[in-house]
Short mmCIF file of C-alpha atoms in Angstrom, two decimals:
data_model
loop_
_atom_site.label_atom_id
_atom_site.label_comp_id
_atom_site.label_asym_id
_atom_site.label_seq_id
_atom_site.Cartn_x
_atom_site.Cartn_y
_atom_site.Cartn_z
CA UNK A 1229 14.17 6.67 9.61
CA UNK A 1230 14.53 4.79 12.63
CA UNK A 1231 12.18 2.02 13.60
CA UNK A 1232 10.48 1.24 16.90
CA UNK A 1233 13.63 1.10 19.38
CA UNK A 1234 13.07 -1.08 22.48
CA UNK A 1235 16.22 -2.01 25.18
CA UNK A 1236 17.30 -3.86 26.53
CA UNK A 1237 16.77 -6.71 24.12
CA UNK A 1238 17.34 -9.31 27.25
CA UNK A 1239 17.01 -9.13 30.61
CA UNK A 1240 17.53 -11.52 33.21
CA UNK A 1241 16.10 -11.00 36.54
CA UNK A 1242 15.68 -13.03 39.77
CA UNK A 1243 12.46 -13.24 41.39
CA UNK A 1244 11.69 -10.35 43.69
CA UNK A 1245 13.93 -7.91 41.55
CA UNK A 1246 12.14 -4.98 39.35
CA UNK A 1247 12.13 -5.32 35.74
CA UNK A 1248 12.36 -1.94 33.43
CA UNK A 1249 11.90 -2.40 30.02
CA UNK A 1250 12.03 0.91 27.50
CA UNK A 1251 10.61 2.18 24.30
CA UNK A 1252 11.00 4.57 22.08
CA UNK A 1253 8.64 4.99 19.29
CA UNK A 1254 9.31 5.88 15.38
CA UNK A 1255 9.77 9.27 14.57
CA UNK A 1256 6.89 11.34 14.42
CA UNK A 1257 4.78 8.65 16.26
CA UNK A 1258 3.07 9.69 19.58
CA UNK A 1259 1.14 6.37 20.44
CA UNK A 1260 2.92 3.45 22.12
CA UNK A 1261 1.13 -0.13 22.87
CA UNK A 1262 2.62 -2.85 25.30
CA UNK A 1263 1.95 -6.29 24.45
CA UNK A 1264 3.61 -9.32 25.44
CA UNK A 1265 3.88 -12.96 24.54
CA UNK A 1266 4.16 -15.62 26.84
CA UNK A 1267 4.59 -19.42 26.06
CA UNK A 1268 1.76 -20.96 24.78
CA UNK A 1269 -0.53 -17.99 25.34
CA UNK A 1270 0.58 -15.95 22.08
CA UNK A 1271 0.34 -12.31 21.98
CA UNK A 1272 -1.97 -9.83 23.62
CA UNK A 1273 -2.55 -6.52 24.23
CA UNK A 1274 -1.49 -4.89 27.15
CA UNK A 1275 -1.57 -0.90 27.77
CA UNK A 1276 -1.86 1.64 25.14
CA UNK A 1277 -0.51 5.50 26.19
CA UNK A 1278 0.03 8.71 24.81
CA UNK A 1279 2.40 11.37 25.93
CA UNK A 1280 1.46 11.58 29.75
CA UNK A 1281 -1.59 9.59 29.68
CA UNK A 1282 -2.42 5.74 29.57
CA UNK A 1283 -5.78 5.36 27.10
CA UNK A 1284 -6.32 1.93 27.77
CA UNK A 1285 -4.64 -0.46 30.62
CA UNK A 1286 -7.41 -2.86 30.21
CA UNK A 1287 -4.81 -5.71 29.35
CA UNK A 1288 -2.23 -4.88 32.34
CA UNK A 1289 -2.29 -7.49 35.43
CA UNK A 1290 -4.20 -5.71 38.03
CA UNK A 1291 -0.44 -5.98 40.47
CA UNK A 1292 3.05 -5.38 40.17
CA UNK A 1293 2.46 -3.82 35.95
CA UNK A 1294 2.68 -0.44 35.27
CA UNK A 1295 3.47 1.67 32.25
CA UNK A 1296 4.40 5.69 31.45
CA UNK A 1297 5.13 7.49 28.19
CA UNK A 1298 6.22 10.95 29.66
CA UNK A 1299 6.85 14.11 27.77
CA UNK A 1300 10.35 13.59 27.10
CA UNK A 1301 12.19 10.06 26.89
CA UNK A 1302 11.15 6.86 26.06
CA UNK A 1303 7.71 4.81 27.47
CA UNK A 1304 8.67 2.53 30.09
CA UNK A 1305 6.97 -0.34 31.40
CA UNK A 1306 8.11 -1.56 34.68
CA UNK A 1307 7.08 -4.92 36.43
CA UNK A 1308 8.16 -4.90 40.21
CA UNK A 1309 8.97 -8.17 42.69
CA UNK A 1310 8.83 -10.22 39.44
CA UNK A 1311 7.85 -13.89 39.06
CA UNK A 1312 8.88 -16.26 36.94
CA UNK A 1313 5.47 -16.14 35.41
CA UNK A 1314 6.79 -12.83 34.15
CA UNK A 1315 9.28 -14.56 31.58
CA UNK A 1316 8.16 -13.30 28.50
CA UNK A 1317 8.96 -11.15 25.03
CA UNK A 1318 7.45 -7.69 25.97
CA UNK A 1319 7.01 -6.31 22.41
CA UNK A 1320 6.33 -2.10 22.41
CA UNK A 1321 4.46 -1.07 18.99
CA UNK A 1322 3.29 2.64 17.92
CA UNK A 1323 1.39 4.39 15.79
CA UNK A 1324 1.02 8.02 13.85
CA UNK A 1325 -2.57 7.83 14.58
CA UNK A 1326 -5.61 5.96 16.06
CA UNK A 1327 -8.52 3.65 14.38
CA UNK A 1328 -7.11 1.62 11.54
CA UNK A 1329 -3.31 3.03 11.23
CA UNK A 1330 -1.30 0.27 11.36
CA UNK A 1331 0.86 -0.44 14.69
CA UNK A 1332 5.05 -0.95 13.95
CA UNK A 1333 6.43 -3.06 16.51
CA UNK A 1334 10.00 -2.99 18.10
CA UNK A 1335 12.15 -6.43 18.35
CA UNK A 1336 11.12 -6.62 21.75
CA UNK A 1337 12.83 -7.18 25.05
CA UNK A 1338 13.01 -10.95 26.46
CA UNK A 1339 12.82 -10.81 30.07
CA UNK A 1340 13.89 -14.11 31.97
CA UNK A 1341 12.90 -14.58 35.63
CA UNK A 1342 14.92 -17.22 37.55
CA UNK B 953 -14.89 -10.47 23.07
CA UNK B 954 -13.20 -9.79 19.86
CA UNK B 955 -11.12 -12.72 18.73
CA UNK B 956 -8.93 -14.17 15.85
CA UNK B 957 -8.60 -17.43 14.75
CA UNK B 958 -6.01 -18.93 11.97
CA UNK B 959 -4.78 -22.44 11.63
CA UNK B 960 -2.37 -24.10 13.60
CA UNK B 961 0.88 -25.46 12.41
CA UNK B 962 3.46 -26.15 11.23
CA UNK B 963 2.81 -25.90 7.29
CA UNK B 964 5.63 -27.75 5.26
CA UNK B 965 6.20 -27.04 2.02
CA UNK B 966 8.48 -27.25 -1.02
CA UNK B 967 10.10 -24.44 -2.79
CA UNK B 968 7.71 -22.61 -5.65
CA UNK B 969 4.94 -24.36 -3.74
CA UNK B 970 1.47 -22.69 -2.89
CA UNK B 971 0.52 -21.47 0.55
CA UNK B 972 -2.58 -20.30 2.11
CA UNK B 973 -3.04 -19.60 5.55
CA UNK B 974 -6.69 -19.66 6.47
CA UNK B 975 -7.90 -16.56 9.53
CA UNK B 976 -11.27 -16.02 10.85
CA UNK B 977 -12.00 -13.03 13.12
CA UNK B 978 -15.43 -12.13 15.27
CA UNK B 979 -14.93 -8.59 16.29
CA UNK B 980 -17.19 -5.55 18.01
CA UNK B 981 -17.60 -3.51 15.51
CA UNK B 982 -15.39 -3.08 12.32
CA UNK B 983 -12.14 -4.37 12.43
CA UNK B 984 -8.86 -3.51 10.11
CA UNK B 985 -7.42 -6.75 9.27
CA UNK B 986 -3.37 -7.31 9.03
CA UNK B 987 -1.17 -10.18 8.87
CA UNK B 988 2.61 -9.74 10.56
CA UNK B 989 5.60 -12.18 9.85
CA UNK B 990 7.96 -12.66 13.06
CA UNK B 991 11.30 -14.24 12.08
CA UNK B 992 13.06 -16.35 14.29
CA UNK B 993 14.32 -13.53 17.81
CA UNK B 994 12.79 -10.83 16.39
CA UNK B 995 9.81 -8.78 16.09
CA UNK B 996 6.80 -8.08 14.28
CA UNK B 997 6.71 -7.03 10.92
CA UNK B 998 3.85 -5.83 9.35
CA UNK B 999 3.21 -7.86 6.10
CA UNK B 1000 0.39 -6.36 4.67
CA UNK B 1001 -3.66 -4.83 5.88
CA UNK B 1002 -6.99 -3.99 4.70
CA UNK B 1003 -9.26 -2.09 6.46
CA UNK B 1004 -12.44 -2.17 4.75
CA UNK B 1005 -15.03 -5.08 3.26
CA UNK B 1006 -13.19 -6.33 -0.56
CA UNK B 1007 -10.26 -4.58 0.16
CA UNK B 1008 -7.06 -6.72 -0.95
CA UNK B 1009 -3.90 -6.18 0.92
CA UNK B 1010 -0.54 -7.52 -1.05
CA UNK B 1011 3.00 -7.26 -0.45
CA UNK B 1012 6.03 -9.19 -1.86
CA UNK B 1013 4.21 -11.60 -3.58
CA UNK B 1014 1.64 -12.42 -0.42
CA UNK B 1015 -2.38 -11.17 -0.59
CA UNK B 1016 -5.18 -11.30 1.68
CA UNK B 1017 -8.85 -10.44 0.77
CA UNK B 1018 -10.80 -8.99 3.33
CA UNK B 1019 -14.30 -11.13 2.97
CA UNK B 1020 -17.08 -9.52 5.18
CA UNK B 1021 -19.34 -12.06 4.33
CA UNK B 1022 -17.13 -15.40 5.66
CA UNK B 1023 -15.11 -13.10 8.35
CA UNK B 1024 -12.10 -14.00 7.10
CA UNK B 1025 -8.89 -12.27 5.53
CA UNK B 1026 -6.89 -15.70 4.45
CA UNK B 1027 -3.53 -15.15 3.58
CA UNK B 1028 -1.89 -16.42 0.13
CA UNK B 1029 1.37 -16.62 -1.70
CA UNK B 1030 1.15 -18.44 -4.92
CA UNK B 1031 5.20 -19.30 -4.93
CA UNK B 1032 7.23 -19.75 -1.41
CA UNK B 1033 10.56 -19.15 -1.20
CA UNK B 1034 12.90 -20.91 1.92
CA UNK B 1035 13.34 -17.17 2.80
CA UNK B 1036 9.54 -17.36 3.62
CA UNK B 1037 10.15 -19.68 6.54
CA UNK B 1038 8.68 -17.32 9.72
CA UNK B 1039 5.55 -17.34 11.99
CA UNK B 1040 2.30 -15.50 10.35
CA UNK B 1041 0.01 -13.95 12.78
CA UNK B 1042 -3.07 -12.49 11.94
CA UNK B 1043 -4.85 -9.96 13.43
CA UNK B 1044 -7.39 -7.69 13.75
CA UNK B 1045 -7.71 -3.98 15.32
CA UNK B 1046 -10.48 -2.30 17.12
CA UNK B 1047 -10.33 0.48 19.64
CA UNK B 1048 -6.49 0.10 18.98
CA UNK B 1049 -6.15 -2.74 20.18
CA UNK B 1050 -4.72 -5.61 18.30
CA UNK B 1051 -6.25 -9.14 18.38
CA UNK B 1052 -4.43 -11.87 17.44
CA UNK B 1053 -4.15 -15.39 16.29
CA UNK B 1054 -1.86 -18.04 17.83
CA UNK B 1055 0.26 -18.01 14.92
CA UNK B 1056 1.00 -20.45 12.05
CA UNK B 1057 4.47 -21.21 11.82
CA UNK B 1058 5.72 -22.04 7.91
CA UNK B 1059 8.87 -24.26 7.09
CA UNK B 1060 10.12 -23.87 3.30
CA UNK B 1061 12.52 -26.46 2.23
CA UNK B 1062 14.81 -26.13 -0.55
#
């Protein structure tokens, strides 16, 4: 049984370019979470989705963030006109259900801005 | 807000030695409690949960006891093994959302 699948594992972009990062959940799972870990700042939470709908963005920067699970392929979070604030591991987690099922997270993508 | 706190390292140790990583939490409501283990350019594992007042969460020889009382879900492994040698995180889970500590990073030496 696969894991939590996320690619590309790096990504080097220069500033101004778009940034796509994909994930694709474990088998069975239909809940994906976004979270991302920058330098100093550990991890935190960024969007949660379900098929075709995003539950919670409340942890997405208000600009240049957004995130889609659609009904067939992977959920894909895409940063536009990135920064090099932006350098960080982007880790994708999901879950089979909601409230207190644990989250299984992918080996995340490292995405350096230069 | 909901937060997590667990102490900073890094924790040195010896071989067969005894480690406890202490993890406080103030949450909205009532959390689930987990710890993950990252190993060095990879990603989360989960290492074990609890999600309810007493519970005790254990896997591979690590346990955590979730106290109500002290808010606090401490994480213990009575013998460490250089394989141990990783980042712990705790954290906690409401709304799903995850909360979590900065991290304790743990150096075994042989």
């Amino acid at each position: 049984n696969a894991g939590v699948m996320q690619n590309p594992r790096h990504l080097v972009r220069r500033r101004g370019q778009e940034a796509r990062l994909r994930c694709s959940p474990m088998k069975g799972h239909s809940h994906v979470y976004w979270y991302r870990q920058l330098p100093e700042e550990g991890l935190k939470f960024m969007v949660y989705l379900q098929k075709e709908n995003i539950i919670d963005e409340s942890g997405m920067p208000k600009e240049r963030f957004s995130a889609e699970f659609p009904k067939e392929g992977p959920s894909i979070l895409r940063i536009q006109q990135v920064v090099r604030g932006d350098s960080a591991a982007y880790f994708c987690a999901s879950s089979a259900g909601t409230e207190g099922y644990e989250q299984y997270f992918g080996p995340g993508t490292r995405l350096t801005v230069t | 807000g909901d937060s997590v706190t667990q102490m900073e390292g890094p924790v040195t140790l010896s071989e067969e030695a005894f480690l406890t990583i202490n993890c406080t939490y103030t949450a909205t409501g009532y959390p689930s409690l987990f710890w993950y283990v990252q190993y060095p350019g990879e990603g989360l594992q989960l290492l074990l949960k609890a999600t309810k007042a007493d519970d005790k969460g254990s896997n591979k020889g690590f346990e955590a006891t979730y106290r109500k009382e002290t808010t606090s879900f401490h994480l213990e492994k009575g013998s460490v093994q250089v394989s141990d040698s990783a980042v712990y995180f705790c954290a906690s889970l409401v709304n799903n959302k995850l909360t979590f500590g900065g991290g304790t990073r743990v150096l075994v030496k042989p």
